[in-house]
Coordinates of C-alpha atoms in Angstrom, one line a residue:
M1 CA 10.1 30.7 -137.6
T2 CA 12.1 34.0 -137.3
D3 CA 12.3 36.7 -135.3
D4 CA 14.6 38.9 -137.4
H5 CA 12.7 42.3 -135.9
L6 CA 13.3 41.4 -132.3
P7 CA 16.2 43.0 -130.3
A8 CA 18.8 40.5 -129.6
K9 CA 17.4 39.3 -126.0
E10 CA 14.1 38.9 -127.1
R11 CA 15.0 37.0 -130.0
D12 CA 16.7 34.7 -127.8
S13 CA 13.8 34.5 -125.7
A14 CA 11.4 33.5 -128.4
F15 CA 13.4 30.7 -129.4
M16 CA 14.1 29.4 -126.2
R17 CA 10.0 29.8 -125.4
R18 CA 10.4 27.3 -128.7
A19 CA 12.4 24.8 -127.6
L20 CA 10.2 24.6 -123.9
E21 CA 7.4 23.9 -126.4
L22 CA 9.2 21.7 -127.8
A23 CA 10.2 19.9 -124.9
Q24 CA 6.4 19.1 -124.0
G25 CA 6.3 16.8 -126.8
G26 CA 8.3 14.2 -124.5
W27 CA 5.2 14.2 -122.0
G28 CA 4.8 10.5 -120.4
Q29 CA 7.8 9.4 -122.5
T30 CA 11.3 10.2 -121.3
A31 CA 11.2 9.8 -117.4
P32 CA 13.1 9.3 -115.4
N33 CA 15.1 11.7 -117.8
P34 CA 13.9 14.9 -117.8
M35 CA 11.8 16.4 -120.5
V36 CA 14.4 18.9 -123.4
G37 CA 13.5 20.8 -126.6
A38 CA 16.3 22.4 -129.0
V39 CA 16.2 24.7 -131.8
V40 CA 18.9 25.2 -134.2
V41 CA 19.0 28.6 -135.7
Q42 CA 20.9 30.1 -138.6
N43 CA 21.4 34.0 -139.3
G44 CA 17.8 34.4 -137.8
H45 CA 16.0 31.7 -139.3
V46 CA 15.0 28.2 -137.5
V47 CA 17.2 25.4 -139.6
G48 CA 16.4 22.4 -137.1
E49 CA 14.3 21.4 -134.3
G50 CA 14.2 18.5 -131.9
W51 CA 13.1 17.0 -128.7
H52 CA 13.9 14.2 -126.3
E53 CA 11.0 11.9 -127.8
R54 CA 11.6 8.7 -125.7
Y55 CA 13.8 7.3 -123.0
G56 CA 16.8 5.8 -124.5
E57 CA 16.7 7.4 -127.8
P58 CA 18.6 10.5 -128.6
H59 CA 18.1 13.6 -127.1
A60 CA 16.6 16.7 -128.3
E61 CA 19.8 18.5 -129.2
I62 CA 20.6 15.2 -131.6
N63 CA 17.4 15.2 -133.2
A64 CA 17.3 19.2 -133.8
L65 CA 21.4 19.1 -135.1
R66 CA 20.2 16.1 -137.4
A67 CA 17.2 18.4 -138.8
A68 CA 19.7 21.1 -139.1
G69 CA 22.6 18.9 -141.1
E70 CA 25.2 21.6 -142.9
R71 CA 23.4 24.0 -141.6
A72 CA 24.1 23.6 -138.0
R73 CA 27.7 24.9 -138.4
G74 CA 27.9 28.2 -137.3
S75 CA 24.7 28.6 -135.8
T76 CA 23.1 28.8 -132.5
L77 CA 21.4 26.0 -130.8
Y78 CA 19.2 26.8 -128.0
V79 CA 18.2 23.9 -125.6
S80 CA 16.2 24.3 -122.3
L81 CA 18.6 22.3 -120.4
E82 CA 22.5 21.7 -120.4
P83 CA 23.4 19.6 -123.1
C84 CA 24.8 16.6 -121.5
N85 CA 28.3 15.4 -120.9
H86 CA 28.8 11.6 -120.4
H87 CA 28.5 8.5 -121.9
G88 CA 24.7 7.3 -120.7
K89 CA 21.9 5.6 -122.8
T90 CA 23.6 7.9 -125.5
P91 CA 26.6 9.6 -126.2
P92 CA 27.6 12.8 -125.1
C93 CA 25.3 15.7 -126.7
T94 CA 28.6 18.0 -126.2
E95 CA 30.4 15.9 -128.8
A96 CA 27.9 15.9 -131.4
I97 CA 27.7 19.9 -130.9
L98 CA 31.5 20.3 -131.1
A99 CA 31.6 17.9 -134.3
A100 CA 28.5 19.6 -136.2
G101 CA 30.5 23.1 -135.5
V102 CA 27.4 25.5 -133.7
S103 CA 28.8 28.5 -132.6
R104 CA 26.9 29.4 -129.4
V105 CA 24.4 27.9 -127.0
V106 CA 22.0 29.0 -125.5
M107 CA 20.5 27.1 -122.6
A108 CA 17.8 27.4 -120.3
M109 CA 19.3 26.0 -117.0
P110 CA 22.2 23.9 -116.0
D111 CA 21.4 20.1 -115.6
P112 CA 21.2 19.3 -111.6
N113 CA 22.2 15.8 -112.4
P114 CA 25.7 15.4 -111.4
I115 CA 26.6 13.0 -113.7
A116 CA 25.3 14.2 -117.1
S117 CA 26.5 17.9 -116.0
G118 CA 29.7 19.9 -117.0
G119 CA 28.3 20.6 -120.7
R120 CA 28.6 24.3 -120.4
E121 CA 32.1 23.9 -119.2
R122 CA 33.3 21.3 -121.8
L123 CA 31.7 23.5 -124.4
R124 CA 33.4 26.9 -123.0
A125 CA 36.7 25.3 -123.1
A126 CA 36.7 24.3 -126.9
G127 CA 35.5 28.3 -127.6
V128 CA 31.8 27.9 -128.0
E129 CA 30.0 30.6 -126.8
V130 CA 27.6 29.4 -123.8
D131 CA 25.2 31.7 -122.4
S132 CA 22.7 30.3 -119.6
G133 CA 19.8 31.7 -118.0
M134 CA 17.3 32.0 -120.4
E135 CA 13.5 31.2 -119.7
L136 CA 14.5 30.0 -116.8
E137 CA 11.6 30.0 -114.5
A138 CA 9.3 27.7 -117.4
A139 CA 12.3 25.5 -117.9
R140 CA 12.3 24.6 -114.4
E141 CA 8.5 24.3 -114.2
L142 CA 8.5 22.0 -116.8
N143 CA 10.7 19.7 -114.9
A144 CA 10.0 20.3 -111.8
P145 CA 9.9 16.8 -110.6
F146 CA 13.1 15.7 -112.0
I147 CA 14.9 18.9 -110.6
H148 CA 12.6 17.9 -107.1
A149 CA 14.2 14.5 -107.2
F150 CA 17.7 15.8 -106.5
D151 CA 17.2 17.6 -103.2
S152 CA 14.2 16.1 -101.7
G153 CA 13.4 12.3 -100.1
R154 CA 9.9 12.4 -101.2
P155 CA 8.1 12.5 -104.7
W156 CA 7.1 15.7 -106.2
I157 CA 3.2 16.3 -105.6
V158 CA 0.4 17.3 -107.2
L159 CA -3.1 17.7 -106.0
K160 CA -5.7 17.6 -108.4
L161 CA -9.1 18.3 -107.5
A162 CA -12.4 19.1 -109.5
V163 CA -14.7 21.8 -107.7
S164 CA -17.9 22.9 -107.8
L165 CA -18.2 27.0 -108.0
D166 CA -18.7 26.8 -104.6
A167 CA -15.3 25.1 -103.6
A168 CA -17.3 21.5 -103.3
I169 CA -16.7 17.9 -104.6
A170 CA -19.4 16.1 -104.2
P171 CA -23.3 17.0 -103.6
A172 CA -25.0 16.8 -100.3
D173 CA -25.9 12.8 -100.5
R174 CA -22.1 11.9 -101.4
A175 CA -23.7 10.7 -104.7
R176 CA -21.2 9.7 -107.7
T177 CA -21.4 12.5 -110.4
W178 CA -19.1 13.7 -112.9
L179 CA -18.6 18.1 -112.1
T180 CA -16.3 18.6 -115.1
G181 CA -16.7 17.6 -118.7
I182 CA -15.4 15.2 -121.5
E183 CA -12.8 18.1 -121.8
S184 CA -11.3 18.4 -118.7
R185 CA -11.5 14.3 -117.9
R186 CA -9.7 14.0 -121.2
E187 CA -7.0 16.7 -119.8
V188 CA -7.2 14.7 -116.5
H189 CA -6.0 11.4 -118.4
R190 CA -3.2 13.2 -120.4
L191 CA -2.0 14.3 -116.6
R192 CA -1.6 11.2 -115.3
A193 CA 0.6 10.2 -118.6
G194 CA 3.2 12.2 -117.0
Y195 CA 3.4 11.0 -113.2
D196 CA 5.3 8.0 -111.3
A197 CA 1.9 7.4 -109.7
V198 CA -1.4 8.5 -109.2
A199 CA -3.3 8.1 -105.9
I200 CA -6.2 8.3 -104.0
G201 CA -7.7 7.5 -100.4
I202 CA -9.8 4.4 -99.4
G203 CA -13.2 6.5 -99.2
T204 CA -12.6 7.3 -103.1
A205 CA -11.8 4.1 -103.8
M206 CA -14.8 2.6 -102.1
A207 CA -17.6 5.5 -103.6
D208 CA -16.4 5.6 -107.0
D209 CA -14.3 2.5 -107.8
P210 CA -12.0 3.9 -110.7
L211 CA -9.5 2.1 -112.4
L212 CA -7.0 5.3 -112.6
T213 CA -5.5 4.2 -115.2
V214 CA -4.3 6.5 -118.4
R215 CA -7.5 6.3 -121.4
D216 CA -8.1 8.1 -124.4
V217 CA -4.9 9.7 -124.8
D218 CA -0.9 8.6 -126.2
P219 CA -0.2 5.8 -123.4
P220 CA 2.7 6.3 -121.4
R221 CA 6.0 4.4 -121.8
V222 CA 5.4 3.1 -118.3
A223 CA 1.8 3.0 -117.1
P224 CA 1.3 4.7 -113.6
R225 CA 1.0 2.9 -110.4
R226 CA -2.0 3.3 -108.7
I227 CA -1.8 4.1 -104.9
V228 CA -4.8 3.7 -102.5
F229 CA -3.9 5.2 -98.8
D230 CA -5.7 2.6 -96.7
H231 CA -4.8 2.6 -93.2
R232 CA -7.0 -0.3 -92.6
A233 CA -6.3 -2.3 -95.8
R234 CA -10.0 -2.3 -96.6
L235 CA -10.4 -1.9 -100.6
S236 CA -12.1 -4.1 -101.5
L237 CA -10.6 -7.5 -103.6
D238 CA -13.8 -7.3 -106.1
S239 CA -12.5 -3.2 -106.7
A240 CA -11.7 -2.4 -110.4
L241 CA -8.2 -1.7 -109.1
V242 CA -7.7 -5.2 -107.8
R243 CA -9.1 -6.6 -110.6
T244 CA -7.3 -5.1 -112.9
V245 CA -3.7 -5.4 -110.9
R246 CA -2.0 -7.6 -113.4
E247 CA -2.6 -5.5 -115.7
S248 CA -0.9 -2.2 -114.2
P249 CA 0.6 -1.7 -110.6
V250 CA -1.4 -1.5 -107.6
M251 CA 0.1 -0.1 -103.8
V252 CA -2.4 -0.1 -100.8
V253 CA -0.2 2.2 -98.1
S254 CA -1.2 1.2 -94.7
R255 CA -0.7 2.4 -91.2
R256 CA -2.3 0.1 -89.0
P257 CA -3.6 -3.0 -91.9
D258 CA -5.8 -6.0 -90.9
P259 CA -3.1 -8.8 -91.3
R260 CA -6.2 -10.8 -92.8
R261 CA -7.0 -8.4 -95.6
A262 CA -3.2 -7.1 -95.9
A263 CA -2.7 -10.9 -97.0
A264 CA -5.7 -11.4 -99.2
L265 CA -4.5 -8.3 -101.4
R266 CA -0.7 -9.4 -101.3
T267 CA -2.5 -12.9 -102.6
A268 CA -4.2 -10.8 -105.3
G269 CA -1.3 -9.0 -106.9
A270 CA -1.1 -5.8 -104.9
E271 CA 1.9 -4.4 -102.8
V272 CA 0.9 -3.3 -99.4
L273 CA 3.1 -1.0 -98.0
D274 CA 3.2 -0.5 -94.1
A275 CA 4.1 3.1 -93.2
P276 CA 3.1 4.8 -89.5
T277 CA 2.9 8.5 -91.3
L278 CA 2.4 10.1 -94.6
R279 CA 6.1 11.4 -94.6
D280 CA 7.2 7.8 -93.6
A281 CA 5.0 6.5 -96.8
L282 CA 6.5 9.2 -99.3
S283 CA 9.9 8.3 -98.5
A284 CA 9.3 4.9 -99.1
L285 CA 7.4 5.3 -102.5
A286 CA 10.7 7.6 -103.3
A287 CA 12.8 4.7 -102.6
R288 CA 11.1 2.6 -104.7
G289 CA 11.2 5.3 -107.9
V290 CA 8.4 7.0 -107.5
R291 CA 9.6 10.5 -108.2
S292 CA 6.4 12.2 -108.8
M293 CA 2.8 11.3 -107.9
L294 CA -0.5 13.1 -108.9
V295 CA -3.2 12.9 -106.0
E296 CA -6.4 13.1 -107.4
G297 CA -8.4 13.0 -103.6
G298 CA -10.8 13.0 -102.0
A299 CA -11.0 15.3 -99.0
R300 CA -9.6 13.9 -96.6
L301 CA -6.5 12.8 -98.2
A302 CA -6.0 16.2 -99.9
G303 CA -6.6 17.6 -96.3
S304 CA -3.5 15.4 -95.1
F305 CA -1.2 16.4 -97.4
I306 CA -2.0 20.4 -97.5
A307 CA -1.9 20.1 -93.7
E308 CA 1.7 18.6 -93.6
G309 CA 3.0 20.8 -96.2
L310 CA 3.3 18.3 -98.8
V311 CA 1.9 19.8 -101.8
D312 CA 3.9 21.5 -104.6
R313 CA 1.3 22.0 -107.0
L314 CA -2.2 22.0 -106.6
I315 CA -4.8 21.9 -110.0
I316 CA -8.2 23.0 -109.5
F317 CA -10.6 22.2 -112.6
Q318 CA -13.7 24.4 -111.4
A319 CA -17.4 23.7 -113.0
P320 CA -20.2 26.0 -113.6
V321 CA -22.2 23.9 -111.1
V322 CA -23.4 25.2 -107.6
L323 CA -23.6 21.9 -104.6
G324 CA -25.0 24.3 -101.9
D325 CA -24.0 24.2 -98.3
D326 CA -24.7 20.8 -97.3
A327 CA -22.2 19.7 -100.2
L328 CA -18.6 18.2 -99.1
K329 CA -16.3 21.3 -99.7
A330 CA -12.9 20.4 -101.0
F331 CA -11.2 22.0 -98.3
S332 CA -13.0 20.8 -95.0
Q333 CA -10.4 18.1 -94.0
I334 CA -7.9 20.3 -93.7
D335 CA -6.5 19.4 -90.0
G336 CA -4.7 21.9 -88.2
T337 CA -5.2 25.6 -87.3
A338 CA -5.1 28.0 -90.4
P339 CA -2.8 31.1 -90.7
P340 CA -3.2 34.0 -89.1
T341 CA -2.8 36.2 -92.6
P342 CA -4.4 34.1 -95.6
R343 CA -1.7 33.3 -98.1
R344 CA -2.1 34.2 -101.5
L345 CA -1.0 31.3 -103.8
R346 CA 1.2 31.9 -107.2
T347 CA -0.9 31.1 -110.1
I348 CA 1.3 28.5 -112.7
A349 CA -1.6 28.0 -115.3
H350 CA -5.0 29.1 -116.3
Q351 CA -7.0 27.1 -118.8
A352 CA -10.3 26.5 -120.2
F353 CA -11.4 23.2 -121.0
G354 CA -15.1 23.1 -122.6
D355 CA -17.2 25.0 -120.0
D356 CA -14.8 24.4 -117.0
V357 CA -11.6 26.2 -115.5
M358 CA -8.0 24.5 -114.9
T359 CA -5.8 26.7 -112.6
T360 CA -2.4 25.4 -111.5
F361 CA -1.1 27.0 -108.2
A362 CA 2.5 26.9 -106.5
L363 CA 1.7 25.6 -102.4
G364 CA 5.5 24.5 -102.3
A365 CA 8.6 26.4 -101.4
E366 CA 9.4 28.9 -104.1

């Protein structure tokens, strides 16, 4: 990769976009650390690339510098997050950058972790030129759950819905059916791998009996917790979730659990979390290390999250089918009064999977 023909700012942007692309190689493998990519450039040519591949292993900068070798001396290092300046699972990246003789570092954003931050100041004090803010918005979106964890007491919430062209999630008879194609379903499994938890409501659990595991894609380093929002702890002991609880954790979030059913679920190996409100439940999940959660439905649970302003990103998979007037509409269960002026959501991403279209919207405060 080389961009000698581009102006300096556009060249910096292109190399940073490459670093962000590399960072995505850590999807599902680096949490609770962020995903980070790095590119070493010498005289306009890439001489080394790397990304943080797995939690506890070398950071992106180290992998890129190792790939560059002696060619890193006098180079520019592009990295999607401020190089760390502390001894954690690995030594400080700042010291490796200085030892390699890098002349300039271009970083997308500062590290929000107060323990790891300070790399920018350390490098500048040693005479390295440091520029910050290149492709900032994309860098923040890449690691939104990581950033969110430092200023919020709840998990980063992504609501995923599969809908028809007429915005329904189930036919009139509520029969279990796949709206989307195999490509979309595989992408959902890939998405699951990047979250600490996957959640559904008890209605979906009873109607579909899902496993909520990650399948048909590279497995995550840590399997996401499987969560059912179930006010009365009605989840069947014969459900696929409970039957596989030894393979992957299951948690039932309940407001008024039936004591006998709650006890039976606990005996079976599931955790039953008592929480009077949805916000209380999310706070409790955050305290248990759940920093990000993919909510997969159904309509009532989706409506509750949206009504309380607890959705940060909305992912819609729209299939080329029509279910009709009596079908269950995706947003029919939203409580509260609609705003007087319709809110136009910001589109984050738009991608086709077979005949389906996936669109990601921003719902949280921007």
